[in-house]
XYZ file of N, CA and C in Angstrom:
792
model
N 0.842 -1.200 0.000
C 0.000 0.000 0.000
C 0.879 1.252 0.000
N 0.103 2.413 -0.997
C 1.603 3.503 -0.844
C 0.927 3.964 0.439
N 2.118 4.963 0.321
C 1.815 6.128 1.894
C 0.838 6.906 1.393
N 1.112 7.205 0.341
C 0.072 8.703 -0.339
C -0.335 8.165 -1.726
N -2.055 8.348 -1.810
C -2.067 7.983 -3.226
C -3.127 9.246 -3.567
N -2.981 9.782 -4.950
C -3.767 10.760 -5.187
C -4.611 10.126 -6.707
N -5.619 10.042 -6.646
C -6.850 9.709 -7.306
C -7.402 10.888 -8.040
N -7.270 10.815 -9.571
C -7.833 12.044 -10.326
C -8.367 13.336 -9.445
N -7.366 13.827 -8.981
C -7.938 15.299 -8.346
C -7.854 16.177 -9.013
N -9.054 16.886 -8.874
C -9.606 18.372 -10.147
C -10.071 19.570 -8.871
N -9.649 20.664 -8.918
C -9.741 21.914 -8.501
C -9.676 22.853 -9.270
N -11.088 23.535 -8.775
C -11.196 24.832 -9.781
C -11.929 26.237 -9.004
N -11.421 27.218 -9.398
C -11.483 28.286 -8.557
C -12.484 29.324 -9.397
N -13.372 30.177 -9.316
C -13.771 31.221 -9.578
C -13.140 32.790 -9.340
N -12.876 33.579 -10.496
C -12.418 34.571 -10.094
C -13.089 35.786 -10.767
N -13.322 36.989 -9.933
C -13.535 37.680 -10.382
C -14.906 38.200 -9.415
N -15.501 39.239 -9.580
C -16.707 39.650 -8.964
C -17.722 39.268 -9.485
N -19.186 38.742 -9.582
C -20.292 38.851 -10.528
C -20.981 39.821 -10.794
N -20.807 40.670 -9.807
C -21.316 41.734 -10.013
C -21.060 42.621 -11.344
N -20.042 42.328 -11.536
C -19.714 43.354 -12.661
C -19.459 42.444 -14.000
N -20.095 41.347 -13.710
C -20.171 40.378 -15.344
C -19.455 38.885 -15.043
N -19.217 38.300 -15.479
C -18.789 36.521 -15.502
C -17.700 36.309 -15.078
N -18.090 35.445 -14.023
C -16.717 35.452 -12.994
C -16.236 33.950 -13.193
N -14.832 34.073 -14.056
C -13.658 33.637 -14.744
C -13.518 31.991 -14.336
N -13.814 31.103 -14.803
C -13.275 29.639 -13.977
C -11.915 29.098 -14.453
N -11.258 28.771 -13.419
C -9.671 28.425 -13.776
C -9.561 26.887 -12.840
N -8.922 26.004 -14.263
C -9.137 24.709 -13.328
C -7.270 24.829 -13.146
N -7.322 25.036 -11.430
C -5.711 24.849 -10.475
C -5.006 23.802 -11.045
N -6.329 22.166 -11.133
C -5.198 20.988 -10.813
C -6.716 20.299 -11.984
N -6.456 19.336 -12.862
C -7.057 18.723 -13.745
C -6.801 17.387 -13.508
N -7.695 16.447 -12.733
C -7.296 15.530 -12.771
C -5.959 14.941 -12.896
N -5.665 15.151 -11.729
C -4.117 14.537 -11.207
C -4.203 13.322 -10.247
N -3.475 12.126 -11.124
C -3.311 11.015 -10.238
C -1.998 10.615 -9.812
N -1.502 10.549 -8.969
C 0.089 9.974 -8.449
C -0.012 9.252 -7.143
N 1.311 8.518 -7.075
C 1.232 7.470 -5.777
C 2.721 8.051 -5.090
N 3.212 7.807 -3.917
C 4.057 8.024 -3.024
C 4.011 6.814 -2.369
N 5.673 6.296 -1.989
C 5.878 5.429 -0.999
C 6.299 5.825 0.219
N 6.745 4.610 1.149
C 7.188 5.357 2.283
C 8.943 5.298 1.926
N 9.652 6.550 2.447
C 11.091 6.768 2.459
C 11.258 7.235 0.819
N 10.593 7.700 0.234
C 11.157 8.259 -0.933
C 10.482 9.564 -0.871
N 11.674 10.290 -1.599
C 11.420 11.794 -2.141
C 10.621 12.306 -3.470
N 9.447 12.472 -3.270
C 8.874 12.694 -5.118
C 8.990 14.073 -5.172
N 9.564 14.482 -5.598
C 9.678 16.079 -6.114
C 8.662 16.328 -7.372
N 7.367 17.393 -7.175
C 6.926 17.785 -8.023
C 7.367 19.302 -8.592
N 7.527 19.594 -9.853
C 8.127 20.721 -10.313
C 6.974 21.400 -11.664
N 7.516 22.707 -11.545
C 6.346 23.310 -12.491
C 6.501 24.911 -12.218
N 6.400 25.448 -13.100
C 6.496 27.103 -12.964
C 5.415 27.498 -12.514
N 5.265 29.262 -12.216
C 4.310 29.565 -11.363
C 2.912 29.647 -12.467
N 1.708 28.761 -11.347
C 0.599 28.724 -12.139
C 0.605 27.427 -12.583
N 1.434 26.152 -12.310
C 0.757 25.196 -12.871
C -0.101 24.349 -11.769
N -0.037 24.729 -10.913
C -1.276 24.016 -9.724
C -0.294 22.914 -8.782
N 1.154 22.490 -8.516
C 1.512 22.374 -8.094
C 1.540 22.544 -6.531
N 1.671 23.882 -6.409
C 1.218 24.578 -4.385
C -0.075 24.332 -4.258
N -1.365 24.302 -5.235
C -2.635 24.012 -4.854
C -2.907 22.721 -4.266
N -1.998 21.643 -5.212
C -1.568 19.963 -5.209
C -1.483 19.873 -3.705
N -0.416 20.520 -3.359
C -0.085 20.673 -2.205
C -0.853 21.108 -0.500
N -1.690 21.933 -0.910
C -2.596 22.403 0.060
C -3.693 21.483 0.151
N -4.282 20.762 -1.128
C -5.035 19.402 -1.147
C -4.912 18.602 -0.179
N -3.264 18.291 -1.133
C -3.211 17.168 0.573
C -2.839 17.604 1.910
N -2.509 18.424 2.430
C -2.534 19.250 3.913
C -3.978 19.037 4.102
N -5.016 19.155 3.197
C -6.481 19.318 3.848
C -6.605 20.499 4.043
N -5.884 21.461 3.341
C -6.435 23.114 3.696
C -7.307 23.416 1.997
N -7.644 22.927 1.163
C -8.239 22.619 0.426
C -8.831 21.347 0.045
N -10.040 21.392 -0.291
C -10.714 20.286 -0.556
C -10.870 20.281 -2.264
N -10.650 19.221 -2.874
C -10.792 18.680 -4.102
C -12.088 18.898 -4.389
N -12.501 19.433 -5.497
C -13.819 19.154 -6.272
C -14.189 17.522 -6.840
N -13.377 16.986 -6.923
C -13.515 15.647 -7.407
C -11.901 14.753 -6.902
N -12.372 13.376 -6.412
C -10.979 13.107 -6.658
C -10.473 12.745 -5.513
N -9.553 12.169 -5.034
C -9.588 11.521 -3.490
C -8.303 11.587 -3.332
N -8.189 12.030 -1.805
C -5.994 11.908 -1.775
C -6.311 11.114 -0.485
N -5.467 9.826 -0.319
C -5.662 8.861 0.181
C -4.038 8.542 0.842
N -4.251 8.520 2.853
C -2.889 8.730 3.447
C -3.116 7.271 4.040
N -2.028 6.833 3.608
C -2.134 5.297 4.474
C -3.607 4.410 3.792
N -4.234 4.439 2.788
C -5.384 3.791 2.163
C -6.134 4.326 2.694
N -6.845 5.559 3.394
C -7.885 6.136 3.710
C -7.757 7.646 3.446
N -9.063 7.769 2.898
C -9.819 9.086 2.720
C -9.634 10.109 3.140
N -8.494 11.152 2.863
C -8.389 12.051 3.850
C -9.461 13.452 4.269
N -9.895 13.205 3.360
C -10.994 14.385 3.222
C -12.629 13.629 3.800
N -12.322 12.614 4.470
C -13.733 11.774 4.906
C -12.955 11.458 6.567
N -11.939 11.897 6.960
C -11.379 11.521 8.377
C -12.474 12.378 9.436
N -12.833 11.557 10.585
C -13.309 12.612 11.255
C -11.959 13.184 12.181
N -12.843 13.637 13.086
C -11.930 14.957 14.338
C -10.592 14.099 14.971
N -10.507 13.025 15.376
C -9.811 12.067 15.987
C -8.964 11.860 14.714
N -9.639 11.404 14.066
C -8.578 10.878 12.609
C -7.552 11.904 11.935
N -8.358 13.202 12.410
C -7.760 14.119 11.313
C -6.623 14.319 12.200
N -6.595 14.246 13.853
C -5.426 15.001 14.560
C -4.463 13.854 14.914
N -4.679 12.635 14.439
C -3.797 12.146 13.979
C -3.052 12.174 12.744
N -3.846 12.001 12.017
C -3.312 12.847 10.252
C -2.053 13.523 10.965
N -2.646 14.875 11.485
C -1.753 16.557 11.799
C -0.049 15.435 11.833
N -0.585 14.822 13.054
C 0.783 13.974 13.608
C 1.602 13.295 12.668
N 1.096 12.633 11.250
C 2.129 12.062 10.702
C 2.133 12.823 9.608
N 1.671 14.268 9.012
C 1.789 14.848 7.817
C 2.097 16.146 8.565
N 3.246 16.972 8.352
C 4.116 18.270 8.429
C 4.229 18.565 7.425
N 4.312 20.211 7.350
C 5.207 20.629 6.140
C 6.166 21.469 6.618
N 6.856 21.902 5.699
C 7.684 23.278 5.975
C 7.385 24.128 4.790
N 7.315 25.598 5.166
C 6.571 26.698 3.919
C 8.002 27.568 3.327
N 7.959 28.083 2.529
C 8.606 28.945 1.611
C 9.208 30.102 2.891
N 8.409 30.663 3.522
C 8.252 32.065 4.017
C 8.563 31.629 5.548
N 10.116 30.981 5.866
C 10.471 30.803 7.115
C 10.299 31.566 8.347
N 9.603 33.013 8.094
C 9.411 34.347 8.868
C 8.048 34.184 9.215
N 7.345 33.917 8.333
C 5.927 33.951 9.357
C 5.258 33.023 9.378
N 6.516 32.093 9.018
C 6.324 30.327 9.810
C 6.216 30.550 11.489
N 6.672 31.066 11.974
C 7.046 31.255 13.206
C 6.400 32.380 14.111
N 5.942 32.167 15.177
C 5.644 33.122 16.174
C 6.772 33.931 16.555
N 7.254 35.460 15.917
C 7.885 36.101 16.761
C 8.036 36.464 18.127
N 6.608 36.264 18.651
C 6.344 36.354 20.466
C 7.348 35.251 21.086
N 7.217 34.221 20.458
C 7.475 33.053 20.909
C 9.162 32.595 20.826
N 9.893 31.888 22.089
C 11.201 31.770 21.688
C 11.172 30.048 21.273
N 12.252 30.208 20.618
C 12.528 28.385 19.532
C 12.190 27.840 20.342
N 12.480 27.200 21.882
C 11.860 26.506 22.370
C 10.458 25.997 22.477
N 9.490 27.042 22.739
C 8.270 27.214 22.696
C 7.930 26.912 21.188
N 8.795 27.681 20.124
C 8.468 26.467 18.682
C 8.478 25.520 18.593
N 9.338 25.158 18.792
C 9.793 23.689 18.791
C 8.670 22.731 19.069
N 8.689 23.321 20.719
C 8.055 22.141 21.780
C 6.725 22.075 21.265
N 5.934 23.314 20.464
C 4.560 23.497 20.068
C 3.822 21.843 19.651
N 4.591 21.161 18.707
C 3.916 19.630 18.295
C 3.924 18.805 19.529
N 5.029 18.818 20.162
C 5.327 17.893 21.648
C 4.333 18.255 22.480
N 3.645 18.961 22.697
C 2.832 19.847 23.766
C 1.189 18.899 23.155
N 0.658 19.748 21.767
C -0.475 18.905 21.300
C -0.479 17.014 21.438
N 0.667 16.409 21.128
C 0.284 15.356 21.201
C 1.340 14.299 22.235
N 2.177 14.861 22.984
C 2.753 14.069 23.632
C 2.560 14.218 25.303
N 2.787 13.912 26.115
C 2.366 14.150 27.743
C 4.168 14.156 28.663
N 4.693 15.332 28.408
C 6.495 15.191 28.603
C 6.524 16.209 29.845
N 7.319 15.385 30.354
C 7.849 16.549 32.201
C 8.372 18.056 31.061
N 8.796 18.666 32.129
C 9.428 19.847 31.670
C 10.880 19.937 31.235
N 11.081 18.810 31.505
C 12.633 18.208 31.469
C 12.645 17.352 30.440
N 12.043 17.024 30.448
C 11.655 15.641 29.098
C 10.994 16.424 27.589
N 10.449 17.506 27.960
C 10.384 18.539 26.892
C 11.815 18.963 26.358
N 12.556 19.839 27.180
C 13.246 20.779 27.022
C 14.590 19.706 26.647
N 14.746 18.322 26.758
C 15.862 17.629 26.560
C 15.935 17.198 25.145
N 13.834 17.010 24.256
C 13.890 16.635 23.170
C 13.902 17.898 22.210
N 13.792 18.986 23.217
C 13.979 20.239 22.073
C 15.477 20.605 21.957
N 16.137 20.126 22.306
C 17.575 20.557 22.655
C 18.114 19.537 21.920
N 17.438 18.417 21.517
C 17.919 17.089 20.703
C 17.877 17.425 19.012
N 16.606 18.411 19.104
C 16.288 18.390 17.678
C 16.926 19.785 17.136
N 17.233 20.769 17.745
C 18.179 21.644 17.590
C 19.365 21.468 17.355
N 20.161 20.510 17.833
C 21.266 19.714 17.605
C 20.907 19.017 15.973
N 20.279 18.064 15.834
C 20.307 17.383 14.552
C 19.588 18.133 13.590
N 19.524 19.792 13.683
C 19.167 20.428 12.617
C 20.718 21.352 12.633
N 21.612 21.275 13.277
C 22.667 21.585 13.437
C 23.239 23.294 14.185
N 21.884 23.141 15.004
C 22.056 24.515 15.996
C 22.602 24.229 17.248
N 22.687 25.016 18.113
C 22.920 25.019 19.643
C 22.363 24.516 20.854
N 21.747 23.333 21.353
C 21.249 23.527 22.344
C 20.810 25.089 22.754
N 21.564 26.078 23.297
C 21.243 27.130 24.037
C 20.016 27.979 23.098
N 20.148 27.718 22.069
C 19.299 28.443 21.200
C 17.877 28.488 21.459
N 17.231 27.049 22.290
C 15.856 27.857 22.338
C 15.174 28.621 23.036
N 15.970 29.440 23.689
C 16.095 30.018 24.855
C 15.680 31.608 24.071
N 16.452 32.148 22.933
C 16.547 32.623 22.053
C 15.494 33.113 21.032
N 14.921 34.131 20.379
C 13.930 34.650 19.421
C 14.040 34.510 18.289
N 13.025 33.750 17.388
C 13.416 34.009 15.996
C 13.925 35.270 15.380
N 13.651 36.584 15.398
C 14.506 37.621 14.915
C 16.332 37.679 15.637
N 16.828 36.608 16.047
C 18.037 36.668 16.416
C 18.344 35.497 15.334
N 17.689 35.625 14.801
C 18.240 34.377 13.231
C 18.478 34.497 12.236
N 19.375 33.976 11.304
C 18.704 34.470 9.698
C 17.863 33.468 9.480
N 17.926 33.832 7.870
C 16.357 33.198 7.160
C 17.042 31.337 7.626
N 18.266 31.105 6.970
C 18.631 29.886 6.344
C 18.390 29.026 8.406
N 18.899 29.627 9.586
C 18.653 29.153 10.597
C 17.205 28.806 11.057
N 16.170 29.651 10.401
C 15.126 29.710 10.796
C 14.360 28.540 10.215
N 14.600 28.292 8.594
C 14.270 27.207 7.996
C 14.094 25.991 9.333
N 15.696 26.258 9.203
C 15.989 24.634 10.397
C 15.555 24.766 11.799
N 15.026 25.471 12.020
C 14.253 25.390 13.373
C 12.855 25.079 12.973
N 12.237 25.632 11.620
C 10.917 24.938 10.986
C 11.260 23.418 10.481
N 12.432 22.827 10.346
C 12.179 21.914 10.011
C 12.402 21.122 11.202
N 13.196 21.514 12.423
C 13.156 20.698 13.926
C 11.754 20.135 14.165
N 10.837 21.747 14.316
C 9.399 21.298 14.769
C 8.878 20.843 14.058
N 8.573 20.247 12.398
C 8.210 19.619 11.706
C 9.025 18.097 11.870
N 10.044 17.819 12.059
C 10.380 16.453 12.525
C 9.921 15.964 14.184
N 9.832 16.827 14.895
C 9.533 16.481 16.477
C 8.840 15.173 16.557
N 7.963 15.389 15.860
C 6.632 14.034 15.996
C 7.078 12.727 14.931
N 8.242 12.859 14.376
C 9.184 11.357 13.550
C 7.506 10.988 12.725
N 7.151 12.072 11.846
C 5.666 12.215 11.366
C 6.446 11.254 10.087
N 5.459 11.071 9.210
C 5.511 9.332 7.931
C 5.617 10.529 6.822
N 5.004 11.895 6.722
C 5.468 12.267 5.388
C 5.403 13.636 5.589
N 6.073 14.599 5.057
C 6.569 15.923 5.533
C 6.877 16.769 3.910
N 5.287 17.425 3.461
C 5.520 18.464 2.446
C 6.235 19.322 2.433
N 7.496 19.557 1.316
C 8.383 20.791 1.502
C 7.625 21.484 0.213
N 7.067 22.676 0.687
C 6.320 23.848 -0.171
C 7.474 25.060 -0.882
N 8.207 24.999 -1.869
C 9.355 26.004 -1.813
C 10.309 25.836 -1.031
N 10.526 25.212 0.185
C 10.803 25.388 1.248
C 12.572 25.963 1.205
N 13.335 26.146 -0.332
C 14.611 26.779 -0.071
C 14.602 27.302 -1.171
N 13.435 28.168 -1.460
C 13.474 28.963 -2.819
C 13.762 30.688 -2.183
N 13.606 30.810 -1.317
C 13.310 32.136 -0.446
C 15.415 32.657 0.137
N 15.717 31.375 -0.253
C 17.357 31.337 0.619
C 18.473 31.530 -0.128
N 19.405 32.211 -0.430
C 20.679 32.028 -1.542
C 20.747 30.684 -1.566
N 21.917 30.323 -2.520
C 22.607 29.106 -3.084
C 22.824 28.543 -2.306
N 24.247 29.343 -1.291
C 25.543 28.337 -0.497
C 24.101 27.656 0.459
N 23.098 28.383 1.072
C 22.051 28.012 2.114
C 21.572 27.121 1.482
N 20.762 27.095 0.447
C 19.871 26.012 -0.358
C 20.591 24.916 -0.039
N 21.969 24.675 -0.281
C 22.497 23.261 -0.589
C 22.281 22.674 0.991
N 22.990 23.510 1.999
C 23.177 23.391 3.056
C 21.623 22.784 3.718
N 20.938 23.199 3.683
C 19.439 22.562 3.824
C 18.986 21.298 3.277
N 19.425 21.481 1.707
C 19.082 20.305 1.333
C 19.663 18.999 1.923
N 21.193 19.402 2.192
C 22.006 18.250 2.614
C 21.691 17.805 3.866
N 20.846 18.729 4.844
C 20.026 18.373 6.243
C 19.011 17.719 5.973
N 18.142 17.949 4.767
C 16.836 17.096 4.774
C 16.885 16.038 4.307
N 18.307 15.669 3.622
C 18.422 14.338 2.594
C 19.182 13.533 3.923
N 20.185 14.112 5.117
C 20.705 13.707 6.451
C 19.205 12.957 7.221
N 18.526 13.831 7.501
C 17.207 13.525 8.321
C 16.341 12.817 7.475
N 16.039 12.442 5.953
C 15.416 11.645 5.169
C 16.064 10.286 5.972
N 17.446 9.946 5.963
C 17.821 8.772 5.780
C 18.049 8.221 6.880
N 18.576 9.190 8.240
C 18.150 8.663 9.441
C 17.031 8.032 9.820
N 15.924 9.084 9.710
C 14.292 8.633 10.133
C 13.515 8.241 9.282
N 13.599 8.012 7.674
C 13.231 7.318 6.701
C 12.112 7.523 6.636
N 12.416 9.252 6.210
C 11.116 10.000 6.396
C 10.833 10.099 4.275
N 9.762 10.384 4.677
C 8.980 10.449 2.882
C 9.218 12.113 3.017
N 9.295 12.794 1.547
C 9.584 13.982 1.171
C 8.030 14.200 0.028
N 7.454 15.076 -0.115
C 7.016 15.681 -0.913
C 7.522 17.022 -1.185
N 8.577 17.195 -2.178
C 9.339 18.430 -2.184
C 8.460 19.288 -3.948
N 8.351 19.991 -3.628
C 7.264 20.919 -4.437
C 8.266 22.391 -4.491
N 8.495 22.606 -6.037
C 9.329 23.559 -6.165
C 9.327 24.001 -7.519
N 9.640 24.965 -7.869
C 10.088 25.465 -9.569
C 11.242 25.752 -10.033
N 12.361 25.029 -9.083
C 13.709 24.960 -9.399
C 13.762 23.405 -9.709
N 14.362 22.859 -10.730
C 14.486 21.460 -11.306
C 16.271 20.906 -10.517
N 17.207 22.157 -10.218
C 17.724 21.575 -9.859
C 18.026 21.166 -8.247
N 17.159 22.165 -7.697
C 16.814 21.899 -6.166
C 16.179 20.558 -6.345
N 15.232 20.453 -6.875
C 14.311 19.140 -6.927
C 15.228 17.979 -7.102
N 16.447 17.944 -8.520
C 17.207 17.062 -8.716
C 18.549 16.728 -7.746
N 18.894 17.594 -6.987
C 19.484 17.423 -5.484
C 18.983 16.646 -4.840
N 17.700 16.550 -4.229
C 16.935 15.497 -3.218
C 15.743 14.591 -3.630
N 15.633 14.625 -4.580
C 14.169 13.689 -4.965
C 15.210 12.472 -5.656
N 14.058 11.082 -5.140
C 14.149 10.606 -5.935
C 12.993 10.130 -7.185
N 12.313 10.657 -7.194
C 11.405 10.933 -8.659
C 10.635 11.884 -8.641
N 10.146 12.382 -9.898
C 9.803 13.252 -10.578
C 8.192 13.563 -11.103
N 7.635 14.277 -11.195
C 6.498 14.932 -11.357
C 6.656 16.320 -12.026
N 6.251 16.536 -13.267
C 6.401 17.882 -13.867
C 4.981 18.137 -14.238
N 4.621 19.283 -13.410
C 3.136 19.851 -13.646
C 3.122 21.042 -14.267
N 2.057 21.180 -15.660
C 1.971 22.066 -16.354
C 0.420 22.449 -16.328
N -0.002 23.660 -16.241
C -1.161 23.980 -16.301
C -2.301 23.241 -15.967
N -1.835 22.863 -14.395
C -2.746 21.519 -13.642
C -2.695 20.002 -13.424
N -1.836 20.038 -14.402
C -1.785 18.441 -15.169
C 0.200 18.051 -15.320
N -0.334 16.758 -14.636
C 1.219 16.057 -14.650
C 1.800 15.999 -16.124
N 2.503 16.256 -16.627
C 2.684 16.177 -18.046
C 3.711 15.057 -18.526
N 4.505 14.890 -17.012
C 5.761 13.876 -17.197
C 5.878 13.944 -15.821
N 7.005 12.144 -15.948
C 6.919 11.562 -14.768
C 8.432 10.968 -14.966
N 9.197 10.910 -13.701
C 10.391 10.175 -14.193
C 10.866 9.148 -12.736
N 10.744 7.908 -13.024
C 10.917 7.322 -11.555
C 12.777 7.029 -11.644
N 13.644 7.456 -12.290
C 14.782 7.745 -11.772
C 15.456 8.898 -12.334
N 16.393 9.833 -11.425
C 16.217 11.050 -11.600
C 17.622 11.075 -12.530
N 18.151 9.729 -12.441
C 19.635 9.788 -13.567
C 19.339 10.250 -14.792
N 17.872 10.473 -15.462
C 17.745 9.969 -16.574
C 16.951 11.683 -17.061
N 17.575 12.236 -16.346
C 16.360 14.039 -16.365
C 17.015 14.015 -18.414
N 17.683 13.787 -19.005
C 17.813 13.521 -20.387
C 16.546 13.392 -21.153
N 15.489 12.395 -20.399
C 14.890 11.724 -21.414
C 13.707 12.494 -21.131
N 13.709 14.001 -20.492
C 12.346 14.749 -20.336
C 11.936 15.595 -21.762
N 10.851 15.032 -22.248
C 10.525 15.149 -23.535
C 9.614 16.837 -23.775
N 8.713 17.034 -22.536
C 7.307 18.117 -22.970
C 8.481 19.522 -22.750
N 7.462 20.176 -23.605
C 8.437 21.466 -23.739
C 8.297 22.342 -22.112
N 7.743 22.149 -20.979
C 8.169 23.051 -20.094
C 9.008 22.357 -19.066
N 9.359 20.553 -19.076
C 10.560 20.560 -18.357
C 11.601 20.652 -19.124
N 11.463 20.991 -20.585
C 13.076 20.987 -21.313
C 13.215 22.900 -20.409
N 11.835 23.404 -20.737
C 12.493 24.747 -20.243
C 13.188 24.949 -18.758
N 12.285 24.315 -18.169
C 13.077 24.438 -16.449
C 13.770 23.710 -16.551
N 14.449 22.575 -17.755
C 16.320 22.356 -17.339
C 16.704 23.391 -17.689
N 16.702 23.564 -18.525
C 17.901 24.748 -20.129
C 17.774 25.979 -18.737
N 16.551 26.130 -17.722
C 17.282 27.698 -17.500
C 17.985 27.420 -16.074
N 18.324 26.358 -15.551
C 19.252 25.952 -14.583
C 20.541 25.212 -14.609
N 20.194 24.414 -15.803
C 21.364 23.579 -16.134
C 22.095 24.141 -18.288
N 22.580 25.161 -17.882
C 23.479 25.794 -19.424
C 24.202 24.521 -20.152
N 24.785 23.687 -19.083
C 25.711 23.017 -19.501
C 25.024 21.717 -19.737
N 24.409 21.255 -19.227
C 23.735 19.697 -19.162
C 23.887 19.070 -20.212
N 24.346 17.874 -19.976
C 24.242 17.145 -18.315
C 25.439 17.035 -17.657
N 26.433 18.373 -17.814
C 27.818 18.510 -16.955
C 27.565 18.615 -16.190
N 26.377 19.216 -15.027
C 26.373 18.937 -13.818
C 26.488 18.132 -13.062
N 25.939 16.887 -13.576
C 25.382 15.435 -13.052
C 26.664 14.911 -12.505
């Protein structure tokens, strides 16, 4: 059984006022079907506007599908009740683009951190503060740090304190939304090489969602290229980014990779 299976999902949005004449229908995602296992990385890729981040909010459950079923562990996620769903919360995390107002500025890293440990675990104060000090460490910060305010961070530290509290709960699959499009280069890699570290320790599943092909080709191991809603291509090994045929993943190689396939 996969971890994640997505069943022809179609989303479509209305835009515009009626008031002032015919308000515009735009289908996000057109019947999109894909499967996910557990411990692999599927990177979906696609420029802005092909329904990719919508894909994404689907399965979080912060959008509901017009048609079409996304299915966690062989059940219905959009049919879970109250109990079901806050278990869901527990094994599906993400981390967002916008590491800044990921975070409670009121609040110091600790109190981030500990935020998932608090909803679903029952820990002394000591038994808190020892696993927040654990996961600060294997995102490669300080112990002393959660003591500390997110505005005493940069962006690329802050990531990794969103991705501490998104691992806390050793959750089965963890959406990365952009999640190192917002960061220079030398940072991007540096992240990636933490999430592909923490993939293989805790043999965690990745849904990495991005419009950089070669961020995606850093940590995924397969492929999803969404164009105007719709998967257009699929590649289950990423040695082979050569044999991408539709004209908008030749474009998102050609404008990352000049040289290709000298990178590889």
């Amino acid at each position: 059984m996969s971890l994640l299976e997505l069943r022809a999902i179609k989303k479509t949005y209305l835009l515009g006022n009626s008031i002032f004449g015919k308000r515009k229908t735009v289908e996000a995602v057109k019947s999109v079907t894909l499967t996910l296992e557990s411990g692999v990385c599927l990177g979906i890729v696609g420029e802005s506007g092909s329904g990719k981040s919508t894909l994404g909010k689907i399965i979080l459950g912060l959008e509901k599908p017009d048609q079409g079923e996304v299915l966690f562990q062989g059940k219905n996620l959009h049919s879970f009740k109250a109990k079901e769903l806050k278990e869901l919360r527990r094994n599906l995390q993400v981390v967002f683009q916008d590491c800044y107002s990921a975070v409670n500025p009121r609040l110091t890293i600790g109190e981030i951190i500990a935020e998932p440990l608090r909803n679903y675990e029952r820990l002394t104060s000591s038994e808190e503060q020892k696993q927040v000090q654990g996961l600060l460490e294997l995102v490669g910060l300080n112990p002393e740090d959660m003591y500390r305010y997110p505005s005493q961070f940069s962006g690329g530290q802050l990531q990794r304190i969103n991705i501490a509290r998104a691992i806390a709960l050793k959750p089965k699959l963890i959406i990365l939304d952009e999640a190192v499009s917002a960061l220079d280069a030398l940072v991007q890699v540096q992240i990636l090489n933490l999430l592909a570290q923490l993939k293989e320790e805790f043999q965690l599943s990745y849904l990495f969602i991005s419009h950089d092909l070669q961020a995606v080709n850093y940590i995924a191991d397969r492929l999803a290229v969404m164009c105007k809603g719709e998967v257009v291509e699929w590649l289950d090994d990423m040695g082979q980014l050569e044999r991408l045929e539709h004209p908008v993943s030749k474009k998102l190689l050609s404008s990352v990779l000049p040289q290709y396939p000298g990178f590889l």
